[in-house]
């Protein structure tokens, strides 16, 4: 039986596709944005936007391992800095 990827594995691993992956990426971007604005992780995870777009197990996974958010943030920053997402660079 294949091992099921977690919420963050899909995001950080980069192979997520479809509307589910889009939702997760938007939630992650929102969380990172709020953390940059000096909000606490616990506070952000209680906000309506996150609660509406994440399951309780996903929220619990973030609380148990907040390093996942930091790793995802670093991954996203590297992707943006690489120019890989530049529309004219393809």
mmCIF file with all atom_site columns, C-alpha atoms in Angstrom:
data_model
loop_
_atom_site.group_PDB
_atom_site.id
_atom_site.type_symbol
_atom_site.label_atom_id
_atom_site.label_alt_id
_atom_site.label_comp_id
_atom_site.label_asym_id
_atom_site.label_entity_id
_atom_site.label_seq_id
_atom_site.pdbx_PDB_ins_code
_atom_site.Cartn_x
_atom_site.Cartn_y
_atom_site.Cartn_z
_atom_site.occupancy
_atom_site.B_iso_or_equiv
_atom_site.pdbx_formal_charge
_atom_site.auth_seq_id
_atom_site.auth_comp_id
_atom_site.auth_asym_id
_atom_site.auth_atom_id
_atom_site.pdbx_PDB_model_num
ATOM 1  C CA . UNK A 1 1  ? 0.000   0.000  0.000   1.00 0.00 ? 1  UNK A CA 1
ATOM 2  C CA . UNK A 1 2  ? 1.358   3.434  -0.944  1.00 0.00 ? 2  UNK A CA 1
ATOM 3  C CA . UNK A 1 3  ? 2.085   5.867  1.844   1.00 0.00 ? 3  UNK A CA 1
ATOM 4  C CA . UNK A 1 4  ? -0.264  8.860  1.851   1.00 0.00 ? 4  UNK A CA 1
ATOM 5  C CA . UNK A 1 5  ? 1.481   12.225 1.681   1.00 0.00 ? 5  UNK A CA 1
ATOM 6  C CA . UNK A 1 6  ? 0.639   14.746 4.360   1.00 0.00 ? 6  UNK A CA 1
ATOM 7  C CA . UNK A 1 7  ? -0.633  18.249 3.733   1.00 0.00 ? 7  UNK A CA 1
ATOM 8  C CA . UNK A 1 8  ? 2.858   19.705 4.026   1.00 0.00 ? 8  UNK A CA 1
ATOM 9  C CA . UNK A 1 9  ? 4.599   16.919 2.105   1.00 0.00 ? 9  UNK A CA 1
ATOM 10 C CA . UNK A 1 10 ? 2.421   17.754 -0.870  1.00 0.00 ? 10 UNK A CA 1
ATOM 11 C CA . UNK A 1 11 ? 3.252   21.447 -0.639  1.00 0.00 ? 11 UNK A CA 1
ATOM 12 C CA . UNK A 1 12 ? 6.938   21.159 0.052   1.00 0.00 ? 12 UNK A CA 1
ATOM 13 C CA . UNK A 1 13 ? 7.395   18.169 -2.238  1.00 0.00 ? 13 UNK A CA 1
ATOM 14 C CA . UNK A 1 14 ? 6.002   20.197 -5.109  1.00 0.00 ? 14 UNK A CA 1
ATOM 15 C CA . UNK A 1 15 ? 3.998   17.529 -6.960  1.00 0.00 ? 15 UNK A CA 1
ATOM 16 C CA . UNK A 1 16 ? 0.572   18.618 -5.754  1.00 0.00 ? 16 UNK A CA 1
ATOM 17 C CA . UNK A 1 17 ? -1.833  19.336 -8.602  1.00 0.00 ? 17 UNK A CA 1
ATOM 18 C CA . UNK A 1 18 ? -5.418  20.427 -8.982  1.00 0.00 ? 18 UNK A CA 1
ATOM 19 C CA . UNK A 1 19 ? -7.724  22.563 -6.860  1.00 0.00 ? 19 UNK A CA 1
ATOM 20 C CA . UNK A 1 20 ? -6.712  20.834 -3.607  1.00 0.00 ? 20 UNK A CA 1
ATOM 21 C CA . UNK A 1 21 ? -3.063  21.799 -4.087  1.00 0.00 ? 21 UNK A CA 1
ATOM 22 C CA . UNK A 1 22 ? -4.078  25.344 -5.027  1.00 0.00 ? 22 UNK A CA 1
ATOM 23 C CA . UNK A 1 23 ? -6.086  25.693 -1.829  1.00 0.00 ? 23 UNK A CA 1
ATOM 24 C CA . UNK A 1 24 ? -3.240  24.404 0.276   1.00 0.00 ? 24 UNK A CA 1
ATOM 25 C CA . UNK A 1 25 ? -0.732  26.699 -1.370  1.00 0.00 ? 25 UNK A CA 1
ATOM 26 C CA . UNK A 1 26 ? -2.952  29.733 -0.750  1.00 0.00 ? 26 UNK A CA 1
ATOM 27 C CA . UNK A 1 27 ? -3.369  28.771 2.909   1.00 0.00 ? 27 UNK A CA 1
ATOM 28 C CA . UNK A 1 28 ? 0.376   28.338 3.269   1.00 0.00 ? 28 UNK A CA 1
ATOM 29 C CA . UNK A 1 29 ? 1.036   31.715 1.642   1.00 0.00 ? 29 UNK A CA 1
ATOM 30 C CA . UNK A 1 30 ? -1.481  33.308 4.001   1.00 0.00 ? 30 UNK A CA 1
ATOM 31 C CA . UNK A 1 31 ? 0.140   31.712 7.061   1.00 0.00 ? 31 UNK A CA 1
ATOM 32 C CA . UNK A 1 32 ? 3.597   32.842 5.959   1.00 0.00 ? 32 UNK A CA 1
ATOM 33 C CA . UNK A 1 33 ? 2.309   36.363 5.263   1.00 0.00 ? 33 UNK A CA 1
ATOM 34 C CA . UNK A 1 34 ? 0.755   36.590 8.738   1.00 0.00 ? 34 UNK A CA 1
ATOM 35 C CA . UNK A 1 35 ? 3.921   35.267 10.396  1.00 0.00 ? 35 UNK A CA 1
ATOM 36 C CA . UNK A 1 36 ? 5.952   37.937 8.600   1.00 0.00 ? 36 UNK A CA 1
ATOM 37 C CA . UNK A 1 37 ? 3.511   40.478 10.076  1.00 0.00 ? 37 UNK A CA 1
ATOM 38 C CA . UNK A 1 38 ? 4.595   39.308 13.554  1.00 0.00 ? 38 UNK A CA 1
ATOM 39 C CA . UNK A 1 39 ? 1.463   37.252 14.327  1.00 0.00 ? 39 UNK A CA 1
ATOM 40 C CA . UNK A 1 40 ? 1.935   34.122 16.418  1.00 0.00 ? 40 UNK A CA 1
ATOM 41 C CA . UNK A 1 41 ? 1.421   30.770 14.723  1.00 0.00 ? 41 UNK A CA 1
ATOM 42 C CA . UNK A 1 42 ? -1.290  29.773 17.220  1.00 0.00 ? 42 UNK A CA 1
ATOM 43 C CA . UNK A 1 43 ? -3.117  33.044 16.559  1.00 0.00 ? 43 UNK A CA 1
ATOM 44 C CA . UNK A 1 44 ? -2.965  32.585 12.787  1.00 0.00 ? 44 UNK A CA 1
ATOM 45 C CA . UNK A 1 45 ? -4.249  29.014 12.998  1.00 0.00 ? 45 UNK A CA 1
ATOM 46 C CA . UNK A 1 46 ? -7.333  30.267 14.876  1.00 0.00 ? 46 UNK A CA 1
ATOM 47 C CA . UNK A 1 47 ? -8.216  32.795 12.164  1.00 0.00 ? 47 UNK A CA 1
ATOM 48 C CA . UNK A 1 48 ? -11.364 32.187 10.144  1.00 0.00 ? 48 UNK A CA 1
ATOM 49 C CA . UNK A 1 49 ? -9.554  31.918 6.787   1.00 0.00 ? 49 UNK A CA 1
ATOM 50 C CA . UNK A 1 50 ? -7.307  29.107 8.007   1.00 0.00 ? 50 UNK A CA 1
ATOM 51 C CA . UNK A 1 51 ? -10.122 27.297 9.824   1.00 0.00 ? 51 UNK A CA 1
ATOM 52 C CA . UNK A 1 52 ? -12.316 27.464 6.725   1.00 0.00 ? 52 UNK A CA 1
ATOM 53 C CA . UNK A 1 53 ? -9.601  26.093 4.429   1.00 0.00 ? 53 UNK A CA 1
ATOM 54 C CA . UNK A 1 54 ? -7.779  23.539 6.607   1.00 0.00 ? 54 UNK A CA 1
ATOM 55 C CA . UNK A 1 55 ? -9.018  20.408 8.251   1.00 0.00 ? 55 UNK A CA 1
ATOM 56 C CA . UNK A 1 56 ? -8.514  19.976 11.981  1.00 0.00 ? 56 UNK A CA 1
ATOM 57 C CA . UNK A 1 57 ? -5.839  17.288 11.393  1.00 0.00 ? 57 UNK A CA 1
ATOM 58 C CA . UNK A 1 58 ? -3.937  19.689 9.103   1.00 0.00 ? 58 UNK A CA 1
ATOM 59 C CA . UNK A 1 59 ? -4.047  22.407 11.765  1.00 0.00 ? 59 UNK A CA 1
ATOM 60 C CA . UNK A 1 60 ? -2.893  19.954 14.423  1.00 0.00 ? 60 UNK A CA 1
ATOM 61 C CA . UNK A 1 61 ? -0.036  18.846 12.173  1.00 0.00 ? 61 UNK A CA 1
ATOM 62 C CA . UNK A 1 62 ? 1.135   22.451 11.896  1.00 0.00 ? 62 UNK A CA 1
ATOM 63 C CA . UNK A 1 63 ? 0.969   22.921 15.672  1.00 0.00 ? 63 UNK A CA 1
ATOM 64 C CA . UNK A 1 64 ? 2.878   19.712 16.321  1.00 0.00 ? 64 UNK A CA 1
ATOM 65 C CA . UNK A 1 65 ? 5.599   20.561 13.807  1.00 0.00 ? 65 UNK A CA 1
ATOM 66 C CA . UNK A 1 66 ? 5.785   24.328 13.129  1.00 0.00 ? 66 UNK A CA 1
ATOM 67 C CA . UNK A 1 67 ? 9.152   23.803 11.406  1.00 0.00 ? 67 UNK A CA 1
ATOM 68 C CA . UNK A 1 68 ? 7.112   22.675 8.391   1.00 0.00 ? 68 UNK A CA 1
ATOM 69 C CA . UNK A 1 69 ? 5.863   26.230 7.897   1.00 0.00 ? 69 UNK A CA 1
ATOM 70 C CA . UNK A 1 70 ? 9.397   27.588 8.127   1.00 0.00 ? 70 UNK A CA 1
ATOM 71 C CA . UNK A 1 71 ? 10.698  24.978 5.682   1.00 0.00 ? 71 UNK A CA 1
ATOM 72 C CA . UNK A 1 72 ? 7.882   25.783 3.255   1.00 0.00 ? 72 UNK A CA 1
ATOM 73 C CA . UNK A 1 73 ? 8.657   29.479 3.577   1.00 0.00 ? 73 UNK A CA 1
ATOM 74 C CA . UNK A 1 74 ? 12.310  28.879 2.736   1.00 0.00 ? 74 UNK A CA 1
ATOM 75 C CA . UNK A 1 75 ? 11.323  26.683 -0.219  1.00 0.00 ? 75 UNK A CA 1
ATOM 76 C CA . UNK A 1 76 ? 8.978   29.357 -1.564  1.00 0.00 ? 76 UNK A CA 1
ATOM 77 C CA . UNK A 1 77 ? 11.603  32.093 -1.149  1.00 0.00 ? 77 UNK A CA 1
ATOM 78 C CA . UNK A 1 78 ? 14.173  29.981 -3.027  1.00 0.00 ? 78 UNK A CA 1
ATOM 79 C CA . UNK A 1 79 ? 11.680  29.363 -5.831  1.00 0.00 ? 79 UNK A CA 1
ATOM 80 C CA . UNK A 1 80 ? 10.912  33.073 -6.196  1.00 0.00 ? 80 UNK A CA 1
ATOM 81 C CA . UNK A 1 81 ? 14.577  34.069 -6.028  1.00 0.00 ? 81 UNK A CA 1
ATOM 82 C CA . UNK A 1 82 ? 15.543  31.502 -8.669  1.00 0.00 ? 82 UNK A CA 1
ATOM 83 C CA . UNK A 1 83 ? 13.438  33.293 -11.284 1.00 0.00 ? 83 UNK A CA 1
ATOM 84 C CA . UNK A 1 84 ? 11.711  30.005 -12.104 1.00 0.00 ? 84 UNK A CA 1
ATOM 85 C CA . UNK A 1 85 ? 8.314   31.667 -11.814 1.00 0.00 ? 85 UNK A CA 1
ATOM 86 C CA . UNK A 1 86 ? 9.128   34.719 -13.939 1.00 0.00 ? 86 UNK A CA 1
ATOM 87 C CA . UNK A 1 87 ? 6.601   34.820 -16.808 1.00 0.00 ? 87 UNK A CA 1
ATOM 88 C CA . UNK A 1 88 ? 9.169   36.103 -19.304 1.00 0.00 ? 88 UNK A CA 1
ATOM 89 C CA . UNK A 1 89 ? 11.849  33.636 -18.276 1.00 0.00 ? 89 UNK A CA 1
ATOM 90 C CA . UNK A 1 90 ? 10.361  30.584 -19.985 1.00 0.00 ? 90 UNK A CA 1
#
